[in-house]
Amino acid sequence: MFKNEEMEINLGPQHPSTHGVLRVKLRLDGETVTHCRPMIGYLHRGVEKICENQSFFQGQVWTDRMDYCSAVANNLGWAEANEKLLGITVPRRAQYIRTLLNEFNRIASHLIWLGTHAMDIGALTVFLYAFREREDVLDINEAFCGSRLTTTAFRIGGLREDLPPGFEKMVRKFLAKFSDCLEEYEALLTENRIWKKRTIGVARLSAEDAIALGVTGPMLRAAGVAYDIRKAFPYAAYAEMDFEIPTRTEADTYARYQVRMAEMRQSARIIQQCMDGMPEGPVMAKLPKILRSEVNEVYHATESPKGEIGYYLVGEKGSLNPYRFHVRAPGFINLQSLPKMAEGGLIADVVAAIGSLDIVLGEIDR
Amino acid sequence: MNKFLRTLLPADIAKGLSVTGKHFRQVFFTANRRKVPFHIVSEYPEVPAKVQPRFRGRLTMLKDEQGVIKCVCCLACEKICPTQVITIEKGKQEGRKMPYPVRYDFEMERCIFCEFCVESCGFDAIILNHQFELAAYNREDFSLGTEGLGQNMFEPSHVGKFSVADD
Ligand code: SF4
Ligand code: SF4
């Protein structure tokens, strides 16, 4: 009478907890997931191809629109990859300001993650608190470059303008209150028994698996591997900053939460150092009138809030636009680990796994 | 045993509730709510939203003291625009040495407000102003320019009543 059959269902692409248009094909045996395949491509715009047809200067606007939650980090990677390709050295003050904004962006991105991930799992309150602070970070973005989300913050060779008047006050005000705010989020979550039940031991991804799949960022650090490009291959002004790489060894969703919370504290520390040690000087390097590539090929990786974002650019010597452009998007590669984390678990934990990946589909589909 | 006691006493829940309670007290038991520092909600459509001085809003052309359009048709903005939304037609005007834009079309629906055009302009002829309510009822309303009916670059957009348009 009862047929014991596996059921196949689609999670998404319009599901609120898949953070955009991710579709996950699940095969279920009761409530247990036996097979899980993420399906992507709903947001494909062909960013790589478009950038190949535009000048080096214009390409930046597309990097904003890949991972729109961490646009500044994407801008930084793009600008630095291009500077490598075009052979430009950036003034020290510009490097500091870039580092400062990049860390603010990390905070903003992690706050979005915190809010939405907690909401997926069922803790709505944190969302409101996290977005309150994110608002301040977006105001800082707006004060610096005039836009809140799609920032187009940097230019190849430096920055468009110096810091606006009153910027330092905004930053100091934010820093003064931010550690209290972090404590508030932690008071709501860290000890909370429902949160712990939903996250501890859920969606494990061991260090071996993570490395084998190419997973980077907080996902990898929660598995105990202290790999951070800011330390391993310092860029911008990170070589002069004093900060730690938070790691955990449990490799579950709770560990990822702890790593990201600790990273926000470190980001605030870096911002403090940037603000205190801000050198004087110009913010823009001397550039030729028309940007032409100097070398043939570069790959430049930076640590975006989600993981390693790498820009691969091929430019024939003297060309005006990249011959080939490729993005190593952290979300795209981290998403590969979803089957590993979800298979064998419960269907409700798939949502926790997707949330802890911190994906943005704009970047995965590009 | 200890663990069992901790399960009975909802200390973790109380800790979370104390945070929400703190904000609840701060906001709702105060006579003048607007004075509360943590009250971050703004009454937007009634009170115009404040934007930062560098805000990137809609593209506007500037005029000089005599009320003449400053643009001299160097086409730098047209070339640099990543989405190709600016179209300029060069022309002559009586009593002016420099070329004059007979047509300056700006298709706002595709503009991404990146400010590259403003940056490339060596004559300070265009800026992005502080308007952000750019919705319109018809598609034609997005086609702005210096020429034609309902195509005025210098007027605020039809729907945006609330944002400040300061040039
Ligand atoms: S702001 Fe950017 S997209 Fe808009 S017209 Fe200027 S260059 Fe083009
Ligand atoms: S760059 Fe300035 S002067 Fe040149 S065409 Fe554009 S608006 Fe006119």
XYZ file of C-alpha atoms and ligand atoms in Angstrom:
549
model
C 0.000 0.000 0.000
C 2.739 2.483 0.887
C 5.225 3.043 -1.803
C 8.695 3.806 -0.559
C 9.788 6.194 -3.232
C 12.172 9.075 -3.278
C 10.670 12.434 -4.020
C 12.290 15.056 -6.156
C 11.622 18.684 -5.370
C 12.920 22.069 -6.401
C 14.029 24.574 -3.818
C 13.865 27.903 -5.560
C 14.515 29.664 -7.892
C 12.031 31.999 -6.237
C 12.526 30.820 -2.703
C 13.343 33.582 -0.218
C 16.033 31.582 1.538
C 18.049 30.899 -1.603
C 19.272 34.506 -1.699
C 18.279 35.342 -5.207
C 17.624 32.982 -8.031
C 19.331 29.794 -7.012
C 17.475 26.602 -7.761
C 18.431 23.526 -5.799
C 17.257 20.159 -7.057
C 16.721 17.885 -4.093
C 15.865 14.227 -3.910
C 14.304 13.364 -0.603
C 13.840 10.189 1.298
C 11.340 11.300 3.863
C 12.994 14.374 5.274
C 16.516 13.287 4.481
C 18.247 14.712 1.472
C 19.801 11.993 -0.645
C 20.794 14.024 -3.634
C 21.353 17.735 -4.013
C 22.337 19.680 -7.088
C 22.443 23.484 -7.299
C 21.255 24.845 -10.619
C 22.573 28.240 -11.599
C 22.462 30.608 -14.515
C 19.229 32.494 -14.014
C 21.030 35.795 -13.604
C 23.625 35.384 -16.330
C 24.426 38.666 -18.018
C 27.713 37.889 -19.661
C 29.772 40.298 -17.617
C 33.046 38.758 -18.740
C 32.222 39.155 -22.408
C 30.888 42.670 -21.954
C 34.096 43.736 -20.215
C 36.141 42.416 -23.102
C 34.416 44.932 -25.343
C 34.926 47.906 -23.084
C 37.946 49.906 -22.138
C 39.873 49.185 -18.952
C 38.355 52.257 -17.372
C 34.758 51.331 -18.098
C 34.943 47.755 -16.892
C 34.708 48.682 -13.258
C 30.989 49.343 -13.321
C 30.413 45.671 -14.073
C 32.334 44.499 -11.052
C 29.905 46.450 -8.863
C 27.083 44.476 -10.280
C 28.538 41.048 -9.747
C 28.528 40.788 -5.999
C 26.441 43.791 -5.141
C 26.724 43.201 -1.390
C 30.476 43.683 -1.507
C 30.899 46.043 -4.411
C 33.876 47.868 -2.932
C 35.853 44.652 -2.524
C 35.139 43.787 -6.141
C 36.174 47.262 -7.263
C 39.413 46.909 -5.370
C 40.251 43.612 -7.032
C 39.450 44.999 -10.450
C 41.462 48.171 -9.915
C 44.488 46.286 -8.621
C 44.395 43.688 -11.386
C 44.302 46.475 -13.923
C 47.100 48.354 -12.243
C 49.196 45.227 -12.496
C 48.339 44.877 -16.145
C 48.968 48.509 -16.964
C 52.021 48.873 -14.739
C 50.787 51.605 -12.408
C 51.842 52.257 -8.817
C 49.203 53.655 -6.519
C 50.040 56.399 -3.966
C 50.165 55.349 -0.354
C 47.256 57.485 0.806
C 45.046 55.941 -1.831
C 46.067 52.491 -0.637
C 45.036 53.365 2.887
C 41.687 54.747 1.846
C 41.077 51.651 -0.263
C 41.846 49.420 2.678
C 39.554 51.448 4.888
C 36.613 51.245 2.512
C 37.248 47.602 1.795
C 36.999 46.770 5.465
C 33.825 48.781 5.795
C 32.503 46.751 2.935
C 33.433 43.551 4.699
C 31.428 44.688 7.693
C 28.455 45.592 5.511
C 28.573 42.283 3.688
C 28.858 40.256 6.865
C 25.996 42.223 8.388
C 23.756 41.365 5.444
C 24.817 37.778 5.830
C 24.119 37.826 9.544
C 20.684 39.336 9.123
C 19.504 37.165 6.262
C 21.061 33.963 7.526
C 19.518 34.396 10.958
C 16.200 35.195 9.331
C 16.346 32.033 7.219
C 16.880 29.979 10.318
C 14.156 31.790 12.193
C 15.673 34.611 14.219
C 14.080 37.702 12.765
C 15.209 40.248 15.342
C 18.867 40.236 14.372
C 17.963 41.258 10.859
C 16.689 44.613 12.047
C 19.713 45.290 14.217
C 22.196 44.241 11.565
C 20.608 46.435 8.940
C 20.705 49.389 11.302
C 24.499 49.336 11.321
C 24.680 48.476 7.657
C 22.820 51.707 7.004
C 25.695 53.628 8.601
C 28.224 51.834 6.435
C 26.197 52.651 3.350
C 26.089 56.286 4.453
C 29.859 56.222 4.629
C 29.965 54.778 1.110
C 27.629 57.499 -0.017
C 29.726 60.204 1.573
C 32.853 58.930 -0.101
C 31.717 58.083 -3.601
C 28.113 59.207 -3.906
C 26.504 55.840 -4.210
C 25.421 53.344 -1.625
C 25.397 49.926 -3.203
C 26.942 49.968 -6.656
C 29.794 52.111 -5.566
C 32.285 52.359 -8.452
C 34.506 53.580 -5.650
C 38.006 53.423 -7.082
C 39.714 54.348 -10.282
C 42.595 52.638 -11.971
C 45.602 54.403 -10.489
C 44.019 55.546 -7.252
C 40.867 57.302 -6.271
C 38.715 59.858 -7.957
C 38.609 62.235 -5.019
C 40.105 62.496 -1.580
C 38.045 61.846 1.512
C 35.190 64.318 1.910
C 35.138 66.740 4.848
C 33.504 65.248 7.894
C 34.411 61.719 6.838
C 36.685 61.059 9.770
C 33.949 62.058 12.185
C 31.542 59.605 10.589
C 34.067 56.806 10.789
C 34.985 57.495 14.402
C 31.343 57.680 15.373
C 30.740 54.329 13.765
C 33.770 52.733 15.389
C 32.803 54.036 18.814
C 29.485 52.263 18.780
C 30.207 49.233 16.641
C 31.654 46.945 19.287
C 28.565 47.487 21.430
C 26.436 46.623 18.433
C 28.343 43.404 17.870
C 27.722 42.513 21.477
C 24.044 43.073 20.896
C 23.955 40.626 18.006
C 25.859 38.121 20.029
C 23.525 38.529 22.970
C 20.690 37.672 20.618
C 22.337 34.682 18.992
C 25.451 33.151 20.520
C 23.822 31.654 23.586
C 20.376 31.270 22.128
C 19.330 27.623 22.361
C 17.268 27.626 19.176
C 20.093 29.170 17.217
C 22.526 26.648 18.629
C 20.247 23.717 17.850
C 19.828 24.923 14.297
C 23.520 25.526 13.655
C 25.818 23.362 15.765
C 26.877 20.313 13.844
C 24.826 21.342 10.834
C 26.266 21.373 7.313
C 29.758 20.221 8.182
C 32.468 20.671 5.602
C 35.829 19.310 6.647
C 39.072 21.075 5.841
C 40.097 18.362 3.337
C 36.835 18.644 1.466
C 36.950 22.416 1.547
C 40.449 22.517 0.096
C 39.634 19.864 -2.477
C 36.629 21.868 -3.647
C 38.525 25.149 -3.692
C 36.403 26.725 -0.998
C 37.854 29.950 0.407
C 36.925 32.685 2.805
C 35.140 32.269 6.132
C 33.968 28.808 5.041
C 37.538 27.587 4.913
C 38.611 29.385 8.055
C 35.738 27.839 9.982
C 37.281 24.475 9.092
C 40.519 25.446 10.767
C 42.632 26.560 7.813
C 44.047 29.997 8.505
C 44.213 31.083 4.891
C 43.503 34.715 4.209
C 44.855 36.485 1.155
C 45.188 39.690 3.128
C 47.928 37.938 5.101
C 49.182 35.381 2.581
C 49.641 37.767 -0.351
C 49.152 41.260 1.099
C 47.668 43.838 -1.222
C 46.562 47.456 -0.765
C 47.856 48.501 2.672
C 47.272 45.194 4.438
C 50.985 44.542 4.861
C 51.126 47.440 7.322
C 48.017 46.453 9.265
C 47.996 44.456 12.445
C 45.143 41.986 12.543
C 44.418 38.350 13.198
C 42.796 35.650 11.143
C 40.004 34.170 13.217
C 39.626 30.429 12.814
C 37.479 27.680 14.275
C 37.868 23.964 13.900
C 34.288 22.708 14.149
C 33.574 23.413 10.463
C 29.838 23.696 11.008
C 27.379 26.535 10.562
C 27.941 27.782 14.088
C 31.691 27.967 13.524
C 31.125 30.008 10.385
C 28.955 32.361 12.377
C 31.697 32.754 14.986
C 34.358 33.325 12.345
C 32.355 36.028 10.627
C 31.577 37.775 13.893
C 35.260 37.751 14.807
C 36.144 39.025 11.353
C 33.928 42.031 11.843
C 35.859 42.849 15.011
C 39.137 42.557 13.107
C 37.748 44.772 10.351
C 36.907 47.431 12.895
C 40.480 47.136 14.148
C 41.897 47.621 10.662
C 39.659 50.624 10.076
C 40.915 52.132 13.321
C 44.520 51.654 12.224
C 43.829 53.102 8.783
C 42.210 56.151 10.289
C 45.008 56.701 12.804
C 47.874 56.151 10.414
C 46.415 57.833 7.358
C 49.346 59.280 5.400
C 49.161 62.560 3.543
C 49.764 62.926 -0.130
C 48.102 62.548 -3.494
C 45.401 59.969 -4.112
C 45.862 59.500 -7.823
C 48.884 58.243 -9.720
C 50.062 59.967 -12.865
C 48.369 58.144 -15.693
C 48.835 58.223 -19.432
C 45.943 59.754 -21.297
C 44.899 56.470 -22.848
C 45.277 53.303 -20.827
C 47.097 50.598 -22.739
C 48.141 47.279 -21.306
C 51.805 46.784 -20.504
C 52.028 43.070 -19.908
C 50.193 40.213 -21.427
C 48.515 38.431 -18.610
C 47.704 38.930 -14.940
C 45.843 37.109 -12.264
C 45.176 39.107 -9.146
C 43.406 37.655 -6.152
C 42.000 39.623 -3.249
C 40.063 38.612 -0.200
C 36.473 39.619 -0.684
C 34.079 39.093 2.231
C 33.006 35.849 0.604
C 36.418 34.465 -0.211
C 39.068 34.739 -2.851
C 37.964 36.902 -5.724
C 40.424 36.679 -8.555
C 40.539 38.654 -11.750
C 42.250 37.121 -14.716
C 43.020 39.547 -17.471
C 44.734 38.934 -20.756
C 45.664 42.053 -22.616
C 47.852 42.081 -25.666
C 50.588 44.633 -25.282
C 49.251 48.004 -26.286
C 45.610 46.999 -26.467
C 42.827 49.225 -25.178
C 40.580 46.558 -23.766
C 41.178 43.140 -22.238
C 41.427 40.339 -24.738
C 40.112 37.903 -22.188
C 38.576 38.582 -18.823
C 37.656 36.011 -16.270
C 36.479 36.255 -12.691
C 37.171 33.613 -10.124
C 34.059 34.292 -8.126
C 34.167 33.026 -4.553
C 30.443 32.345 -4.415
C 30.549 30.225 -7.542
C 33.257 27.976 -6.197
C 31.937 27.866 -2.644
C 28.560 26.771 -3.965
C 30.115 23.536 -5.183
C 30.352 22.426 -1.604
C 26.577 22.511 -1.122
C 25.967 18.849 -2.091
C 28.719 17.808 0.257
C 27.123 19.679 3.129
C 23.471 18.959 2.401
C 23.444 15.310 1.356
C 22.582 13.064 4.241
C 21.144 15.903 6.289
C 17.623 17.115 6.791
C 15.864 19.336 4.298
C 15.568 22.130 6.857
C 19.343 22.154 7.145
C 19.754 22.823 3.434
C 18.524 26.318 4.176
C 21.127 26.679 6.916
C 23.823 25.396 4.562
C 22.886 27.853 1.808
C 22.786 30.658 4.341
C 26.175 29.830 5.770
C 27.678 29.816 2.268
C 26.886 33.524 1.997
C 26.235 33.499 -1.718
C 25.164 36.280 -3.993
C 23.756 35.036 -7.247
C 24.802 38.088 -9.186
C 28.344 36.911 -8.761
C 27.736 33.211 -9.330
C 25.923 33.653 -12.604
C 27.831 36.778 -13.638
C 22.518 17.834 36.039
C 24.017 21.223 35.503
C 22.993 21.103 31.897
C 19.489 20.146 32.856
C 19.212 23.157 35.171
C 20.428 25.429 32.447
C 17.733 24.102 30.160
C 15.123 24.933 32.746
C 16.350 28.469 33.297
C 15.955 30.340 30.029
C 18.926 32.619 30.658
C 19.887 32.696 26.990
C 16.417 33.793 25.932
C 16.354 36.405 28.692
C 19.651 37.785 27.453
C 18.253 38.237 23.992
C 15.061 39.748 25.290
C 17.001 42.235 27.377
C 18.481 43.668 24.179
C 15.105 44.149 22.557
C 13.722 45.414 25.845
C 16.443 48.017 26.083
C 15.574 49.464 22.710
C 11.887 49.221 23.435
C 12.352 51.317 26.565
C 14.555 53.807 24.786
C 12.089 54.441 22.031
C 8.601 53.891 23.291
C 8.793 55.250 26.815
C 10.286 58.539 25.757
C 8.105 61.566 25.265
C 9.992 62.998 22.320
C 10.844 60.028 20.164
C 12.729 61.955 17.570
C 15.369 62.944 20.102
C 16.308 59.339 20.832
C 19.714 58.700 19.315
C 19.026 55.114 18.310
C 15.754 55.959 16.616
C 16.924 55.595 13.063
C 13.674 55.540 11.167
C 13.103 58.633 9.063
C 9.713 59.863 7.983
C 10.757 59.907 4.415
C 8.071 61.054 2.030
C 6.870 63.701 4.491
C 10.345 64.834 5.453
C 12.655 65.065 2.428
C 15.499 62.609 2.619
C 18.932 64.105 3.097
C 21.649 62.906 0.786
C 25.388 63.361 1.050
C 26.996 66.167 -0.963
C 28.619 63.714 -3.370
C 25.416 61.851 -4.115
C 25.117 60.679 -7.688
C 21.661 61.428 -8.977
C 20.347 62.438 -12.368
C 22.487 63.945 -15.079
C 21.965 67.661 -15.582
C 23.626 70.144 -17.879
C 24.967 73.346 -16.472
C 24.646 76.816 -17.894
C 27.084 79.660 -17.512
C 26.277 83.145 -16.189
C 24.613 84.206 -19.431
C 22.336 81.204 -19.352
C 24.101 79.462 -22.209
C 24.757 75.742 -22.086
C 28.383 75.217 -21.166
C 28.862 72.055 -23.227
C 31.178 72.411 -26.188
C 30.579 69.035 -27.825
C 33.917 67.428 -27.186
C 32.093 64.088 -27.059
C 34.230 62.847 -24.192
C 31.183 61.933 -22.122
C 29.560 60.145 -25.020
C 32.650 58.027 -25.495
C 33.263 57.114 -21.878
C 29.717 56.211 -20.916
C 29.705 52.459 -20.242
C 26.103 52.071 -21.309
C 26.123 54.507 -24.251
C 23.168 56.551 -23.112
C 24.394 59.966 -24.244
C 23.931 61.073 -27.833
C 25.221 64.432 -28.937
C 24.729 66.226 -32.212
C 27.236 68.923 -32.942
C 26.101 72.215 -34.299
C 26.742 75.931 -34.526
C 25.118 78.789 -32.760
C 25.147 82.427 -33.784
C 27.804 84.439 -32.027
C 29.545 81.513 -30.371
C 32.949 80.282 -31.357
C 32.712 76.894 -29.727
C 30.456 74.186 -31.094
C 27.032 73.985 -29.563
C 25.057 70.811 -28.844
C 22.044 70.985 -31.122
C 20.869 67.770 -29.576
C 21.974 66.328 -26.275
C 19.996 63.189 -25.544
C 20.241 61.345 -22.300
C 18.314 58.124 -21.934
C 17.934 57.860 -18.219
C 16.420 54.393 -18.156
C 19.763 52.868 -19.023
C 22.012 55.208 -17.066
C 23.769 53.502 -14.180
C 24.783 56.731 -12.385
C 28.474 55.963 -12.410
C 29.598 59.584 -12.836
C 32.162 58.678 -15.504
C 30.662 61.281 -17.832
C 31.060 64.059 -15.276
C 34.602 62.965 -14.597
C 35.543 62.984 -18.256
C 34.098 66.405 -18.962
C 36.889 68.940 -18.991
C 34.518 71.899 -19.160
C 32.384 71.220 -16.061
C 29.366 71.237 -18.285
C 27.457 68.399 -16.669
C 26.871 67.178 -13.150
C 24.859 64.495 -11.453
C 22.418 66.334 -9.229
C 20.779 65.135 -6.036
C 17.536 63.805 -7.437
C 16.884 60.192 -6.736
C 13.165 59.780 -7.306
C 13.415 59.150 -10.974
C 10.383 57.002 -11.601
C 8.041 57.986 -14.389
C 4.769 56.815 -15.845
C 5.821 56.549 -19.459
C 8.914 55.329 -21.110
C 9.268 58.600 -23.017
C 9.653 60.448 -19.748
C 13.034 58.833 -19.315
C 14.375 60.304 -22.533
C 15.788 63.587 -21.435
C 17.532 66.121 -23.545
C 17.884 69.699 -24.494
C 15.312 69.509 -27.276
C 11.691 68.579 -27.675
C 8.516 68.341 -25.673
C 8.789 66.956 -22.190
C 12.469 66.319 -22.726
C 13.921 68.978 -20.550
C 17.214 68.255 -18.903
C 16.797 71.132 -16.513
C 13.476 70.284 -14.909
C 13.029 67.833 -12.087
C 11.460 64.555 -13.107
C 7.671 64.308 -13.134
C 7.164 61.911 -10.315
C 9.909 62.939 -7.911
C 8.297 65.482 -5.673
C 10.154 64.837 -2.518
C 13.855 64.828 -3.209
C 15.795 68.014 -3.192
C 16.960 69.258 -6.552
C 19.829 71.562 -5.843
C 22.197 72.299 -8.657
S 26.422 58.442 -15.150
Fe 27.517 56.807 -16.214
S 25.913 55.689 -17.307
Fe 25.024 57.656 -16.700
S 25.355 58.969 -18.470
Fe 27.095 59.285 -17.105
S 28.664 57.848 -17.829
Fe 26.710 57.221 -18.711
S 32.289 66.058 -22.017
Fe 31.327 67.974 -21.332
S 31.823 69.447 -22.936
Fe 32.269 67.411 -23.763
S 30.391 66.849 -24.862
Fe 30.203 66.016 -22.780
S 29.130 67.610 -21.631
Fe 29.861 68.551 -23.504
